[in-house]
PDB file of C-alpha atoms in Angstrom:
ATOM      1  CA  UNK A 424     -26.350  45.229 -25.399  1.00 49.00           C
ATOM      2  CA  UNK A 425     -29.920  44.366 -26.235  1.00 51.00           C
ATOM      3  CA  UNK A 426     -32.393  42.806 -23.821  1.00 52.00           C
ATOM      4  CA  UNK A 427     -32.383  39.585 -25.873  1.00 46.00           C
ATOM      5  CA  UNK A 428     -28.588  39.309 -25.623  1.00 43.00           C
ATOM      6  CA  UNK A 429     -28.768  39.794 -21.858  1.00 43.00           C
ATOM      7  CA  UNK A 430     -31.412  37.054 -21.525  1.00 44.00           C
ATOM      8  CA  UNK A 431     -29.392  34.628 -23.693  1.00 43.00           C
ATOM      9  CA  UNK A 432     -26.262  35.256 -21.599  1.00 46.00           C
ATOM     10  CA  UNK A 433     -28.221  34.865 -18.354  1.00 45.00           C
ATOM     11  CA  UNK A 434     -29.854  31.627 -19.556  1.00 45.00           C
ATOM     12  CA  UNK A 435     -26.530  30.222 -20.772  1.00 44.00           C
ATOM     13  CA  UNK A 436     -24.861  31.132 -17.483  1.00 46.00           C
ATOM     14  CA  UNK A 437     -27.654  29.477 -15.482  1.00 46.00           C
ATOM     15  CA  UNK A 438     -27.433  26.350 -17.657  1.00 43.00           C
ATOM     16  CA  UNK A 439     -23.650  26.105 -17.228  1.00 40.00           C
ATOM     17  CA  UNK A 440     -23.951  26.621 -13.471  1.00 43.00           C
ATOM     18  CA  UNK A 441     -26.624  23.914 -13.203  1.00 44.00           C
ATOM     19  CA  UNK A 442     -24.556  21.542 -15.326  1.00 40.00           C
ATOM     20  CA  UNK A 443     -21.438  22.207 -13.261  1.00 42.00           C
ATOM     21  CA  UNK A 444     -23.329  21.715  -9.996  1.00 45.00           C
ATOM     22  CA  UNK A 445     -24.825  18.451 -11.237  1.00 45.00           C
ATOM     23  CA  UNK A 446     -21.460  17.235 -12.525  1.00 39.00           C
ATOM     24  CA  UNK A 447     -19.691  18.112  -9.294  1.00 41.00           C
ATOM     25  CA  UNK A 448     -22.313  16.436  -7.169  1.00 42.00           C
ATOM     26  CA  UNK A 449     -22.438  13.272  -9.268  1.00 40.00           C
ATOM     27  CA  UNK A 450     -18.728  12.707  -9.931  1.00 42.00           C
ATOM     28  CA  UNK A 451     -16.390  11.576  -7.148  1.00 48.00           C
ATOM     29  CA  UNK A 452     -13.390  13.786  -6.544  1.00 59.00           C
ATOM     30  CA  UNK A 453     -10.381  12.712  -8.591  1.00 70.00           C
ATOM     31  CA  UNK A 454      -7.015  12.069  -6.992  1.00 84.00           C
ATOM     32  CA  UNK A 455      -4.822  15.143  -7.090  1.00 93.00           C
ATOM     33  CA  UNK A 456      -1.249  15.496  -5.870  1.00 96.00           C
ATOM     34  CA  UNK A 457      -0.671  17.633  -2.789  1.00 97.00           C
ATOM     35  CA  UNK A 458       2.462  19.768  -2.509  1.00 97.00           C
ATOM     36  CA  UNK A 459       4.952  18.113  -0.142  1.00 98.00           C
ATOM     37  CA  UNK A 460       7.969  19.906   1.295  1.00 98.00           C
ATOM     38  CA  UNK A 461      10.527  17.210   1.972  1.00 98.00           C
ATOM     39  CA  UNK A 462      14.098  16.138   2.447  1.00 97.00           C
ATOM     40  CA  UNK A 463      14.323  12.600   1.005  1.00 97.00           C
ATOM     41  CA  UNK A 464      15.718   9.752   3.084  1.00 96.00           C
ATOM     42  CA  UNK A 465      19.209   8.801   1.899  1.00 94.00           C
ATOM     43  CA  UNK A 466      20.433   5.225   1.703  1.00 90.00           C
ATOM     44  CA  UNK A 467      22.997   2.909   0.173  1.00 86.00           C
ATOM     45  CA  UNK A 468      21.617  -0.060  -1.726  1.00 80.00           C
ATOM     46  CA  UNK A 469      23.497  -3.308  -2.160  1.00 74.00           C
ATOM     47  CA  UNK A 470      23.214  -5.185  -5.437  1.00 70.00           C
ATOM     48  CA  UNK A 471      25.883  -7.710  -4.480  1.00 70.00           C
ATOM     49  CA  UNK A 472      29.381  -7.794  -3.059  1.00 72.00           C
ATOM     50  CA  UNK A 473      31.142  -4.581  -4.013  1.00 71.00           C
ATOM     51  CA  UNK A 474      28.195  -3.293  -6.057  1.00 73.00           C
ATOM     52  CA  UNK A 475      26.642  -0.359  -4.181  1.00 80.00           C
ATOM     53  CA  UNK A 476      24.309   2.413  -5.228  1.00 81.00           C
ATOM     54  CA  UNK A 477      22.909   5.526  -3.554  1.00 86.00           C
ATOM     55  CA  UNK A 478      19.165   5.964  -3.162  1.00 89.00           C
ATOM     56  CA  UNK A 479      17.084   9.023  -2.246  1.00 93.00           C
ATOM     57  CA  UNK A 480      13.585   7.978  -1.147  1.00 94.00           C
ATOM     58  CA  UNK A 481      10.967  10.701  -1.507  1.00 96.00           C
ATOM     59  CA  UNK A 482       7.218  10.389  -1.031  1.00 98.00           C
ATOM     60  CA  UNK A 483       4.210  11.420  -3.106  1.00 98.00           C
ATOM     61  CA  UNK A 484       0.906  12.380  -1.470  1.00 98.00           C
ATOM     62  CA  UNK A 485      -2.431  12.518  -3.324  1.00 97.00           C
ATOM     63  CA  UNK A 486      -5.981  13.277  -2.276  1.00 96.00           C
ATOM     64  CA  UNK A 487      -8.397  10.332  -2.273  1.00 96.00           C
ATOM     65  CA  UNK A 488     -11.702  12.187  -2.504  1.00 93.00           C
ATOM     66  CA  UNK A 489     -12.485  11.431   1.147  1.00 94.00           C
ATOM     67  CA  UNK A 490     -12.004  14.038   3.878  1.00 93.00           C
ATOM     68  CA  UNK A 491      -8.935  13.481   6.038  1.00 95.00           C
ATOM     69  CA  UNK A 492      -7.495  10.684   3.877  1.00 96.00           C
ATOM     70  CA  UNK A 493      -4.534  10.773   1.527  1.00 98.00           C
ATOM     71  CA  UNK A 494      -2.733   8.209  -0.626  1.00 98.00           C
ATOM     72  CA  UNK A 495       0.981   7.610   0.002  1.00 98.00           C
ATOM     73  CA  UNK A 496       3.418   6.335  -2.639  1.00 98.00           C
ATOM     74  CA  UNK A 497       7.197   6.514  -3.076  1.00 96.00           C
ATOM     75  CA  UNK A 498       7.969   6.053  -6.783  1.00 95.00           C
ATOM     76  CA  UNK A 499      11.482   4.623  -7.170  1.00 91.00           C
ATOM     77  CA  UNK A 500      12.091   5.654 -10.773  1.00 89.00           C
ATOM     78  CA  UNK A 501      15.614   4.857 -11.995  1.00 86.00           C
ATOM     79  CA  UNK A 502      16.607   3.454  -8.579  1.00 86.00           C
ATOM     80  CA  UNK A 503      14.448   0.387  -9.285  1.00 86.00           C
ATOM     81  CA  UNK A 504      17.107  -0.851 -11.685  1.00 79.00           C
ATOM     82  CA  UNK A 505      19.884  -0.124  -9.200  1.00 78.00           C
ATOM     83  CA  UNK A 506      18.799  -2.244  -6.239  1.00 77.00           C
ATOM     84  CA  UNK A 507      15.733  -0.481  -4.813  1.00 81.00           C
ATOM     85  CA  UNK A 508      13.423  -3.265  -6.044  1.00 79.00           C
ATOM     86  CA  UNK A 509      13.450  -5.100  -2.700  1.00 81.00           C
ATOM     87  CA  UNK A 510      13.288  -1.916  -0.641  1.00 88.00           C
ATOM     88  CA  UNK A 511      10.361  -0.511   1.328  1.00 92.00           C
ATOM     89  CA  UNK A 512       9.748   3.128   2.244  1.00 94.00           C
ATOM     90  CA  UNK A 513       7.974   3.939   5.533  1.00 96.00           C
ATOM     91  CA  UNK A 514       6.415   7.282   6.436  1.00 98.00           C
ATOM     92  CA  UNK A 515       5.699   7.897  10.149  1.00 98.00           C
ATOM     93  CA  UNK A 516       3.494  10.961  10.612  1.00 98.00           C
ATOM     94  CA  UNK A 517       1.809  13.207  13.158  1.00 98.00           C
ATOM     95  CA  UNK A 518      -1.057  15.610  12.474  1.00 98.00           C
ATOM     96  CA  UNK A 519      -0.102  18.852  14.232  1.00 98.00           C
ATOM     97  CA  UNK A 520      -3.726  20.022  14.203  1.00 95.00           C
ATOM     98  CA  UNK A 521      -5.365  16.967  15.824  1.00 96.00           C
ATOM     99  CA  UNK A 522      -2.450  15.028  17.349  1.00 96.00           C
ATOM    100  CA  UNK A 523      -3.359  11.905  15.354  1.00 96.00           C
ATOM    101  CA  UNK A 524      -0.301   9.782  14.461  1.00 98.00           C
ATOM    102  CA  UNK A 525       0.319   6.755  12.278  1.00 98.00           C
ATOM    103  CA  UNK A 526       2.470   5.299   9.553  1.00 98.00           C
ATOM    104  CA  UNK A 527       2.332   3.758   6.115  1.00 98.00           C
ATOM    105  CA  UNK A 528       4.775   1.527   4.250  1.00 96.00           C
ATOM    106  CA  UNK A 529       4.995   1.204   0.474  1.00 96.00           C
ATOM    107  CA  UNK A 530       7.376  -0.319  -2.021  1.00 94.00           C
ATOM    108  CA  UNK A 531       8.884   1.979  -4.642  1.00 93.00           C
ATOM    109  CA  UNK A 532       9.164  -0.584  -7.459  1.00 91.00           C
ATOM    110  CA  UNK A 533       6.878  -3.048  -9.199  1.00 89.00           C
ATOM    111  CA  UNK A 534       7.739  -6.722  -9.099  1.00 81.00           C
ATOM    112  CA  UNK A 535       7.134  -9.900  -7.127  1.00 78.00           C
ATOM    113  CA  UNK A 536       7.830  -8.234  -3.775  1.00 78.00           C
ATOM    114  CA  UNK A 537       5.494  -7.855  -0.820  1.00 79.00           C
ATOM    115  CA  UNK A 538       3.922  -4.542   0.015  1.00 86.00           C
ATOM    116  CA  UNK A 539       1.642  -2.140  -1.853  1.00 94.00           C
ATOM    117  CA  UNK A 540       2.825   0.527  -4.291  1.00 95.00           C
ATOM    118  CA  UNK A 541       0.240   2.902  -2.762  1.00 97.00           C
ATOM    119  CA  UNK A 542      -1.553   2.937   0.588  1.00 98.00           C
ATOM    120  CA  UNK A 543      -4.174   5.125   2.261  1.00 98.00           C
ATOM    121  CA  UNK A 544      -3.263   7.186   5.315  1.00 98.00           C
ATOM    122  CA  UNK A 545      -6.056   8.332   7.642  1.00 97.00           C
ATOM    123  CA  UNK A 546      -4.313  11.524   8.725  1.00 97.00           C
ATOM    124  CA  UNK A 547      -7.296  13.775   9.317  1.00 97.00           C
ATOM    125  CA  UNK A 548      -7.354  17.353   8.063  1.00 97.00           C
ATOM    126  CA  UNK A 549      -4.522  19.643   9.093  1.00 97.00           C
ATOM    127  CA  UNK A 550      -0.763  20.079   8.851  1.00 98.00           C
ATOM    128  CA  UNK A 551       1.119  16.768   8.711  1.00 98.00           C
ATOM    129  CA  UNK A 552       4.793  16.281   9.613  1.00 98.00           C
ATOM    130  CA  UNK A 553       6.704  13.046   9.491  1.00 98.00           C
ATOM    131  CA  UNK A 554       9.846  11.007   8.939  1.00 98.00           C
ATOM    132  CA  UNK A 555      10.717   9.086   5.772  1.00 97.00           C
ATOM    133  CA  UNK A 556      12.692   5.861   6.305  1.00 95.00           C
ATOM    134  CA  UNK A 557      14.198   3.313   3.934  1.00 92.00           C
ATOM    135  CA  UNK A 558      13.479  -0.210   5.193  1.00 89.00           C
ATOM    136  CA  UNK A 559      15.007  -3.486   4.003  1.00 74.00           C
ATOM    137  CA  UNK A 560      17.459  -2.044   1.490  1.00 57.00           C
ATOM    138  CA  UNK A 561      20.011  -4.844   1.746  1.00 54.00           C
ATOM    139  CA  UNK A 562      22.178  -2.707   3.987  1.00 58.00           C
ATOM    140  CA  UNK A 563      21.714  -0.840   7.259  1.00 61.00           C
ATOM    141  CA  UNK A 564      22.963   2.461   5.876  1.00 79.00           C
ATOM    142  CA  UNK A 565      20.253   5.047   5.734  1.00 88.00           C
ATOM    143  CA  UNK A 566      19.602   8.544   7.016  1.00 93.00           C
ATOM    144  CA  UNK A 567      15.928   9.394   7.640  1.00 95.00           C
ATOM    145  CA  UNK A 568      14.304  12.190   5.717  1.00 97.00           C
ATOM    146  CA  UNK A 569      11.418  14.438   6.653  1.00 98.00           C
ATOM    147  CA  UNK A 570       8.270  15.804   5.046  1.00 98.00           C
ATOM    148  CA  UNK A 571       5.388  18.160   5.721  1.00 98.00           C
ATOM    149  CA  UNK A 572       2.138  18.818   3.844  1.00 98.00           C
ATOM    150  CA  UNK A 573      -1.391  20.087   4.458  1.00 97.00           C
ATOM    151  CA  UNK A 574      -4.471  17.881   4.190  1.00 96.00           C
ATOM    152  CA  UNK A 575      -7.651  19.773   3.248  1.00 92.00           C
ATOM    153  CA  UNK A 576     -10.969  19.189   4.994  1.00 84.00           C
TER     154      UNK A 576
END
């Protein structure tokens, strides 16, 4: 490889590194899903007398771009057409690293119902464990689920 080729490669590499550093510093971090190990909460939804449907409520956790904060959602998918529209999903958590605890409640389906589709949890960095509960499903029949995930610094 000639000396000119080496200088071109070095200059190109320095330019790319400077561009990447400038881009990373200027752009806020985009939301990215975090892996969540979970057992969904199980419930029975009522859509009227004699019209029942099963529902498995799982959570989704995403980074927010801020240290120690994550976004919680519980997409309902096909269950939204089977009675989950008026349901809420609550996640009660504890950070095993710091001892911080809290909860967040979201609705799994869009519509004219109260409650956000996504909320921010101020968990702090560390390993998070918690319980998933179905709230207000039209029936008292639910079994809590559980979840764990790591929040980066």
